[in-house]
Coordinates of C-alpha atoms and ligand atoms in Angstrom, one line a residue:
M29 CA 45.9 66.4 60.5
K30 CA 42.9 68.0 59.6
I31 CA 39.1 66.7 60.3
A32 CA 36.5 68.6 58.9
I33 CA 32.6 67.8 60.9
L34 CA 29.3 68.4 58.9
P35 CA 26.8 67.0 60.8
G36 CA 24.0 68.3 58.6
D37 CA 20.7 67.8 59.6
G38 CA 18.2 65.8 61.9
I39 CA 19.7 63.3 63.8
G40 CA 23.3 64.6 62.3
T41 CA 23.9 67.3 65.1
E42 CA 23.4 64.5 67.9
I43 CA 25.8 61.7 66.1
V44 CA 28.1 63.5 65.3
A45 CA 29.0 65.0 68.9
E46 CA 29.1 61.9 70.3
A47 CA 31.7 60.8 67.5
V48 CA 33.4 64.1 68.1
K49 CA 33.5 63.4 72.1
V50 CA 35.4 59.9 71.2
L51 CA 38.0 61.6 69.0
Q52 CA 38.3 64.4 71.4
V53 CA 38.9 60.9 74.2
L54 CA 41.2 59.7 71.7
D55 CA 43.6 63.0 72.1
L56 CA 45.0 62.4 68.2
K57 CA 45.9 66.1 68.2
A58 CA 43.7 65.8 64.7
E59 CA 42.7 69.7 64.2
T60 CA 39.0 69.8 63.8
E61 CA 36.8 72.3 62.7
T62 CA 33.1 72.5 61.7
A63 CA 30.5 73.2 59.7
L64 CA 27.2 74.0 58.2
V65 CA 25.6 71.2 55.6
G66 CA 22.3 70.5 54.0
G67 CA 19.4 71.6 55.2
A68 CA 20.8 73.6 58.0
A69 CA 23.2 75.8 55.6
Y70 CA 19.8 76.4 53.7
E71 CA 18.1 77.9 56.0
A72 CA 21.1 80.1 57.0
H73 CA 23.2 80.5 53.6
G74 CA 20.6 79.9 51.1
H75 CA 22.5 77.2 49.9
P76 CA 22.9 73.2 51.3
L77 CA 26.1 72.6 49.9
P78 CA 27.8 76.7 51.0
E79 CA 31.1 78.3 49.8
G80 CA 32.7 78.3 52.8
T81 CA 31.8 73.8 53.8
L82 CA 32.6 72.7 50.2
K83 CA 36.5 75.2 50.6
L84 CA 36.6 73.3 54.1
A85 CA 35.7 69.6 53.2
K86 CA 38.8 70.5 50.1
A87 CA 41.0 71.3 52.9
A88 CA 40.3 68.7 55.1
D89 CA 42.4 65.3 55.3
A90 CA 38.6 63.4 56.2
I91 CA 35.0 64.8 56.8
L92 CA 33.2 63.4 59.7
F93 CA 29.7 64.3 58.3
G94 CA 27.1 63.4 59.8
A95 CA 23.1 63.5 57.3
V96 CA 21.1 65.8 55.5
G97 CA 17.5 65.7 54.6
D98 CA 14.0 67.0 56.0
W99 CA 10.6 66.8 54.7
K100 CA 10.3 69.9 55.1
F101 CA 12.8 70.9 52.2
D102 CA 11.1 68.5 49.9
K103 CA 8.9 71.7 47.9
L104 CA 12.5 73.6 47.4
E105 CA 13.5 72.9 43.2
R106 CA 15.9 69.6 43.6
A107 CA 19.3 72.0 43.0
L108 CA 18.9 73.3 47.0
R109 CA 18.3 70.2 48.7
P110 CA 20.3 69.0 51.3
E111 CA 20.7 65.8 49.6
Q112 CA 22.4 67.8 46.9
A113 CA 24.8 68.5 49.7
I114 CA 25.8 65.1 49.7
L115 CA 26.0 64.1 45.8
G116 CA 27.5 67.9 45.4
L117 CA 31.0 66.4 47.9
R118 CA 31.1 63.5 46.2
K119 CA 31.2 64.4 42.9
Q120 CA 33.7 68.1 43.7
L121 CA 35.9 65.6 45.7
G122 CA 35.8 62.8 43.7
L123 CA 35.0 60.7 46.0
F124 CA 34.1 57.4 44.0
A125 CA 34.5 54.7 45.8
N126 CA 32.0 53.5 49.0
F127 CA 33.1 51.2 51.4
R128 CA 30.2 50.0 54.0
P129 CA 30.6 47.3 55.6
A130 CA 27.4 45.1 57.2
L131 CA 28.9 42.6 59.9
C132 CA 26.8 41.6 62.6
Y133 CA 28.1 41.9 65.8
P134 CA 27.1 38.3 68.3
Q135 CA 25.4 40.6 70.3
L136 CA 22.3 41.4 68.6
T137 CA 21.7 38.9 66.5
H138 CA 17.9 39.2 67.2
A139 CA 17.6 42.7 66.6
S140 CA 18.6 41.4 62.7
S141 CA 15.1 40.4 60.7
L142 CA 16.4 37.4 60.2
K143 CA 16.9 33.8 61.5
P144 CA 19.6 34.2 63.7
E145 CA 22.1 31.2 62.7
L146 CA 21.9 32.7 59.2
V147 CA 23.8 36.3 60.7
A148 CA 25.1 35.2 63.0
G149 CA 28.7 36.0 62.5
L150 CA 27.6 37.8 58.9
D151 CA 31.6 39.7 58.4
I152 CA 29.7 41.5 54.4
L153 CA 31.1 44.2 52.1
I154 CA 29.6 46.2 50.2
I155 CA 31.6 48.1 47.3
R156 CA 29.9 50.8 45.8
E157 CA 30.6 52.8 42.8
L158 CA 29.5 56.7 44.4
T159 CA 29.9 59.2 41.4
G160 CA 28.4 57.9 38.1
D161 CA 25.1 55.6 37.5
I162 CA 21.6 57.4 36.8
Y163 CA 22.0 59.6 40.2
F164 CA 24.6 61.7 38.3
G165 CA 23.7 60.3 34.5
Q166 CA 22.3 63.3 31.8
P167 CA 20.9 64.5 31.0
R168 CA 17.5 64.6 33.0
G169 CA 14.3 66.0 33.2
R170 CA 11.0 66.7 32.6
R171 CA 9.6 67.4 29.0
T172 CA 7.4 66.2 26.5
A173 CA 6.8 62.4 25.1
V174 CA 7.6 62.7 21.4
D175 CA 6.9 58.4 21.3
G176 CA 7.0 56.3 23.3
H177 CA 3.4 54.4 24.5
F178 CA 1.6 58.3 25.5
P179 CA 3.0 60.1 22.7
G180 CA 2.1 64.2 24.0
A181 CA 1.9 63.3 27.3
E182 CA 4.4 64.7 30.2
E183 CA 6.8 62.7 31.1
A184 CA 11.2 62.1 33.8
F185 CA 13.7 60.6 32.0
D186 CA 17.0 60.4 33.9
T187 CA 20.7 58.6 31.7
M188 CA 22.2 55.8 33.1
R189 CA 25.4 55.5 32.1
Y190 CA 29.1 54.3 32.8
S191 CA 32.2 54.8 30.9
R192 CA 35.5 52.2 31.2
P193 CA 37.8 54.2 33.3
E194 CA 35.1 54.8 36.2
I195 CA 34.4 51.2 36.1
E196 CA 38.0 49.9 36.0
R197 CA 39.2 51.9 39.2
I198 CA 36.6 51.2 41.1
A199 CA 36.8 47.0 40.1
H200 CA 40.8 47.2 40.8
V201 CA 39.2 48.6 44.8
A202 CA 37.0 45.7 45.2
F203 CA 39.2 42.7 43.6
Q204 CA 42.2 44.6 46.0
A205 CA 40.0 45.0 49.1
A206 CA 39.2 41.1 48.6
R207 CA 42.5 40.6 48.3
K208 CA 43.0 41.0 52.3
R209 CA 39.9 39.3 52.5
S210 CA 38.5 36.0 52.0
N211 CA 39.4 36.8 47.7
K212 CA 35.9 36.1 46.6
V213 CA 34.2 39.5 44.8
T214 CA 31.1 39.0 43.7
S215 CA 30.4 42.0 41.1
V216 CA 26.0 42.8 40.5
D217 CA 24.2 44.4 37.9
K218 CA 21.3 43.8 35.6
A219 CA 23.5 42.6 31.8
N220 CA 21.3 40.8 30.8
V221 CA 18.3 44.4 30.0
L222 CA 20.7 46.9 30.7
E223 CA 23.4 48.0 28.2
T224 CA 25.6 50.0 30.7
F225 CA 25.2 46.1 33.0
Q226 CA 26.5 44.7 29.9
F227 CA 28.9 47.1 29.4
W228 CA 29.7 47.0 33.4
K229 CA 30.3 43.2 33.5
D230 CA 32.8 42.2 30.3
V231 CA 35.4 45.6 31.5
V232 CA 35.0 44.1 35.2
T233 CA 35.8 40.8 33.2
E234 CA 39.1 42.2 31.9
V235 CA 40.1 43.4 34.2
H236 CA 40.0 40.4 36.3
A237 CA 41.7 37.8 34.0
A238 CA 44.3 41.0 33.3
H239 CA 45.1 41.5 36.8
Y240 CA 43.3 38.9 39.6
A241 CA 42.8 35.9 38.8
D242 CA 43.9 34.8 41.4
V243 CA 40.8 36.3 42.7
E244 CA 37.0 34.4 42.6
L245 CA 35.1 36.7 40.7
Q246 CA 31.3 36.0 40.0
H247 CA 29.0 37.9 38.4
M248 CA 25.2 38.6 39.8
Y249 CA 21.7 39.7 38.7
V250 CA 20.4 42.8 40.9
D251 CA 17.6 41.0 41.3
N252 CA 18.9 38.4 42.3
A253 CA 21.7 39.8 44.4
A254 CA 18.5 40.5 46.7
M255 CA 17.6 37.4 46.8
Q256 CA 20.8 35.5 47.9
L257 CA 20.7 38.7 50.4
V258 CA 18.3 38.4 52.5
K259 CA 18.7 33.7 51.3
A260 CA 22.0 33.1 52.7
P261 CA 23.9 36.1 52.9
K262 CA 27.0 34.7 54.6
A263 CA 27.9 33.3 51.2
F264 CA 29.1 37.1 49.3
D265 CA 32.7 38.4 51.2
V266 CA 32.9 41.3 48.9
V267 CA 29.8 42.5 46.7
F268 CA 30.2 45.2 44.8
T269 CA 27.6 47.6 41.9
G270 CA 26.8 50.8 40.4
N271 CA 25.6 53.9 42.8
M272 CA 22.3 52.8 42.5
F273 CA 22.0 48.9 42.9
G274 CA 24.8 49.9 45.6
D275 CA 22.5 52.3 47.4
I276 CA 19.5 49.4 47.5
L277 CA 21.3 46.8 48.3
S278 CA 23.4 48.2 51.0
D279 CA 19.8 49.1 53.2
E280 CA 18.9 45.8 52.7
A281 CA 22.1 44.3 53.9
A282 CA 21.8 46.8 57.3
M283 CA 19.3 45.3 58.1
L284 CA 21.0 42.2 57.7
T285 CA 22.6 43.8 61.6
G286 CA 20.4 45.0 63.4
S287 CA 19.4 47.8 62.0
I288 CA 20.6 51.1 59.8
G289 CA 21.9 52.4 63.1
M290 CA 24.8 50.4 63.0
L291 CA 26.1 50.1 59.8
P292 CA 29.6 52.9 59.2
S293 CA 30.4 54.2 56.3
A294 CA 33.1 55.5 53.7
S295 CA 33.9 57.8 50.6
L296 CA 37.1 57.6 49.4
D297 CA 39.2 58.9 46.3
K298 CA 41.8 58.1 44.4
N299 CA 44.5 59.0 47.3
N300 CA 42.1 57.6 50.2
K301 CA 40.7 60.8 51.7
G302 CA 37.6 60.1 53.0
L303 CA 34.7 61.2 53.7
Y304 CA 33.4 58.6 57.1
E305 CA 29.4 59.7 57.8
P306 CA 27.0 56.8 58.7
S307 CA 24.6 54.7 55.9
H308 CA 20.5 56.0 57.7
G309 CA 19.8 59.5 56.4
S310 CA 19.1 62.5 59.5
A311 CA 16.1 60.5 60.7
P312 CA 13.6 63.3 60.7
D313 CA 11.3 60.8 62.3
I314 CA 13.4 60.3 65.9
A315 CA 15.5 63.9 65.4
G316 CA 15.6 65.9 68.8
K317 CA 14.4 63.3 71.5
G318 CA 17.6 62.1 72.0
V319 CA 17.3 58.5 70.9
A320 CA 19.5 57.8 67.8
N321 CA 22.2 55.3 67.6
P322 CA 25.4 57.1 67.3
L323 CA 27.6 53.7 66.5
A324 CA 27.2 53.9 62.6
T325 CA 29.4 57.5 63.2
I326 CA 31.2 56.6 65.8
L327 CA 32.4 52.8 64.0
S328 CA 32.1 55.4 60.5
L329 CA 35.2 57.8 62.4
A330 CA 36.6 53.9 63.0
M331 CA 37.3 54.0 59.8
M332 CA 38.4 57.0 59.2
L333 CA 41.3 56.3 61.9
R334 CA 42.5 53.6 59.5
F335 CA 41.6 54.5 56.5
T336 CA 43.1 58.1 55.9
L337 CA 44.8 59.3 59.4
G338 CA 47.0 56.1 59.3
Q339 CA 45.7 55.1 63.5
P340 CA 45.5 51.5 63.5
E341 CA 45.0 50.4 66.4
A342 CA 43.2 54.0 67.4
A343 CA 40.9 52.1 65.1
A344 CA 40.7 49.0 66.3
R345 CA 40.6 51.2 69.7
V346 CA 36.8 52.2 69.0
E347 CA 36.2 49.1 67.7
A348 CA 36.4 47.1 70.7
A349 CA 34.9 50.0 72.6
V350 CA 31.7 49.4 70.8
D351 CA 32.2 45.9 71.5
R352 CA 32.3 46.4 74.7
V353 CA 30.0 48.6 75.4
L354 CA 27.3 46.2 73.3
T355 CA 28.8 43.4 75.6
A356 CA 27.4 45.9 78.9
G357 CA 23.9 45.8 77.3
L358 CA 23.4 49.1 76.2
R359 CA 21.1 49.3 73.8
T360 CA 19.0 52.1 71.7
G361 CA 15.5 51.6 71.2
D362 CA 16.6 50.4 67.3
I363 CA 18.0 47.6 68.4
W364 CA 16.3 47.5 72.1
S365 CA 13.3 44.4 71.5
E366 CA 11.2 44.3 74.7
G367 CA 11.8 40.4 76.6
T368 CA 13.9 39.2 74.5
Q369 CA 16.9 40.3 75.5
Q370 CA 17.8 39.6 79.6
N371 CA 21.4 41.9 80.8
T372 CA 20.2 44.8 78.7
R373 CA 19.1 48.9 79.0
R374 CA 17.9 50.4 76.8
V375 CA 19.7 54.1 76.7
G376 CA 19.1 57.3 74.7
T377 CA 22.4 59.0 72.2
A378 CA 24.3 60.6 74.8
E379 CA 24.5 58.0 76.7
M380 CA 25.4 55.6 74.4
G381 CA 28.6 57.7 73.9
D382 CA 29.6 58.4 76.9
A383 CA 29.5 54.7 77.7
V384 CA 32.1 54.4 74.8
V385 CA 34.0 56.9 75.4
A386 CA 34.0 55.8 78.7
A387 CA 35.4 51.7 77.6
L388 CA 37.9 54.4 76.2
K389 CA 39.3 55.3 79.1
N390 CA 39.8 52.3 80.9
D391 CA 41.1 49.8 78.6
Ligands
NAD422 P1 16.7 57.3 57.1 O1 17.8 56.8 57.5 O2 17.0 59.0 57.9 O3 15.2 57.2 58.6 C1 15.0 55.6 57.6 C2 14.7 54.8 59.0 O4 16.4 54.5 60.1 C3 13.8 55.8 59.8 O5 12.6 54.5 60.7 C4 15.0 56.1 61.8 O6 14.2 56.5 62.0 C5 15.7 55.2 61.8 N1 17.1 56.1 61.3 C6 17.8 55.7 60.9 N2 19.4 56.2 61.1 C7 18.3 55.5 62.7 C8 20.1 55.7 64.0 N3 20.8 55.8 64.1 N4 19.4 55.0 65.1 C9 17.8 54.8 65.5 N5 17.2 54.8 64.3 C10 17.8 55.2 62.4 O7 15.1 57.8 55.4 P2 14.2 58.4 55.0 O8 13.0 58.1 56.7 O9 14.4 57.5 54.0 O10 15.1 59.5 55.0 C11 15.1 60.6 55.8 C12 16.0 61.9 55.2 O11 17.0 61.3 55.8 C13 15.6 62.2 53.8 O12 15.4 63.6 53.1 C14 16.7 61.8 53.0 O13 16.7 61.8 52.0 C15 17.9 61.3 54.4 N6 19.3 61.3 53.6 C16 20.5 61.3 53.6 C17 20.9 60.9 54.1 C18 22.8 61.1 53.7 O14 22.9 62.6 54.6 N7 23.7 60.4 53.4 C19 20.7 58.9 53.3 C20 19.9 58.5 53.0 C21 18.7 59.3 53.7

């Protein structure tokens, strides 16, 4: 097994270091190799996804990714910005299926911005299509408008598009995932306004009728889905949608769990090779301070063990260790608030990672 370690920028290096400690204590005999990506790679090699990093990612069985981006790169041309590295990896490696489980740990119900009774026991799975939609659609750019409300004015445009095979393959992923859970899928679209998403809805309906009649299928417009996610989140099981809607809804779901610092993710290709990363970004506002929550990254490692490396027992051990550390009262700043919980202690990134390692050594 070969694992590529791509820490990236900002808190990426801090949180990945903790996940690597966890990997080491599991003693899986996995070979690891680390490379620069994002802004760090741009500064060293002039490109956010250098050839060597891409080669390593292609050769690896799995990739542990931190986060990329920093405000200081905002003025760079788009192709050289750090965020292009993650888009490039998804595209080059065909990582079309993004899994974002949103679990509310009982120990953290108070940390959610919703009432505890709405989120206690929450366990939903967001499946987001990752290589299509308006994020990749061509053409895109800036030009002078020839029509519209202001002909002759400067304008920008992007293209939203999905092909039938793209929708079919992610629909299969969602229905199959639902069969392993509560057999319920909510497909989120905007069919009332967008042609692309009327097509999405039609294709999903066809795939369902042909192969998954045993799974309950519900269609929901994205604006309503955003509302229902904060109104009655536990009514969902598998929520599945396109690239942009999934991007937005999964961040919304993060707050149900208490903090985006708790939300892992997996991005898989058709053979279950995967890139595993926390759902959050590089958090430049707290980078270098040693306060970031490493648990989303450690839980992403658990997903890697289960989905790509075929080590479900090791995955369960890591998840149980995280659970015990939370039960013991350790909290990074994002899941701690003064006076709301007795017997909790505010800790930094490394102390949280060390506690998970200690819990694993003693399990
Ligand atoms: P962000 O997720 O980095 O941060 C949003 C907020 O959440 C910040 O207040 C941050 O401090 C907090 N936060 C995030 N992760 C945390 C953690 N582990 N522990 C504690 N607090 C945490 O989003 P942003 O501020 O919109 O973006 C910052 C940079 O990250 C941008 O350059 C953006 O493009 C990039 N980004 C990268 C990825 C990725 O690498 N996959 C994803 C999203 C954003």
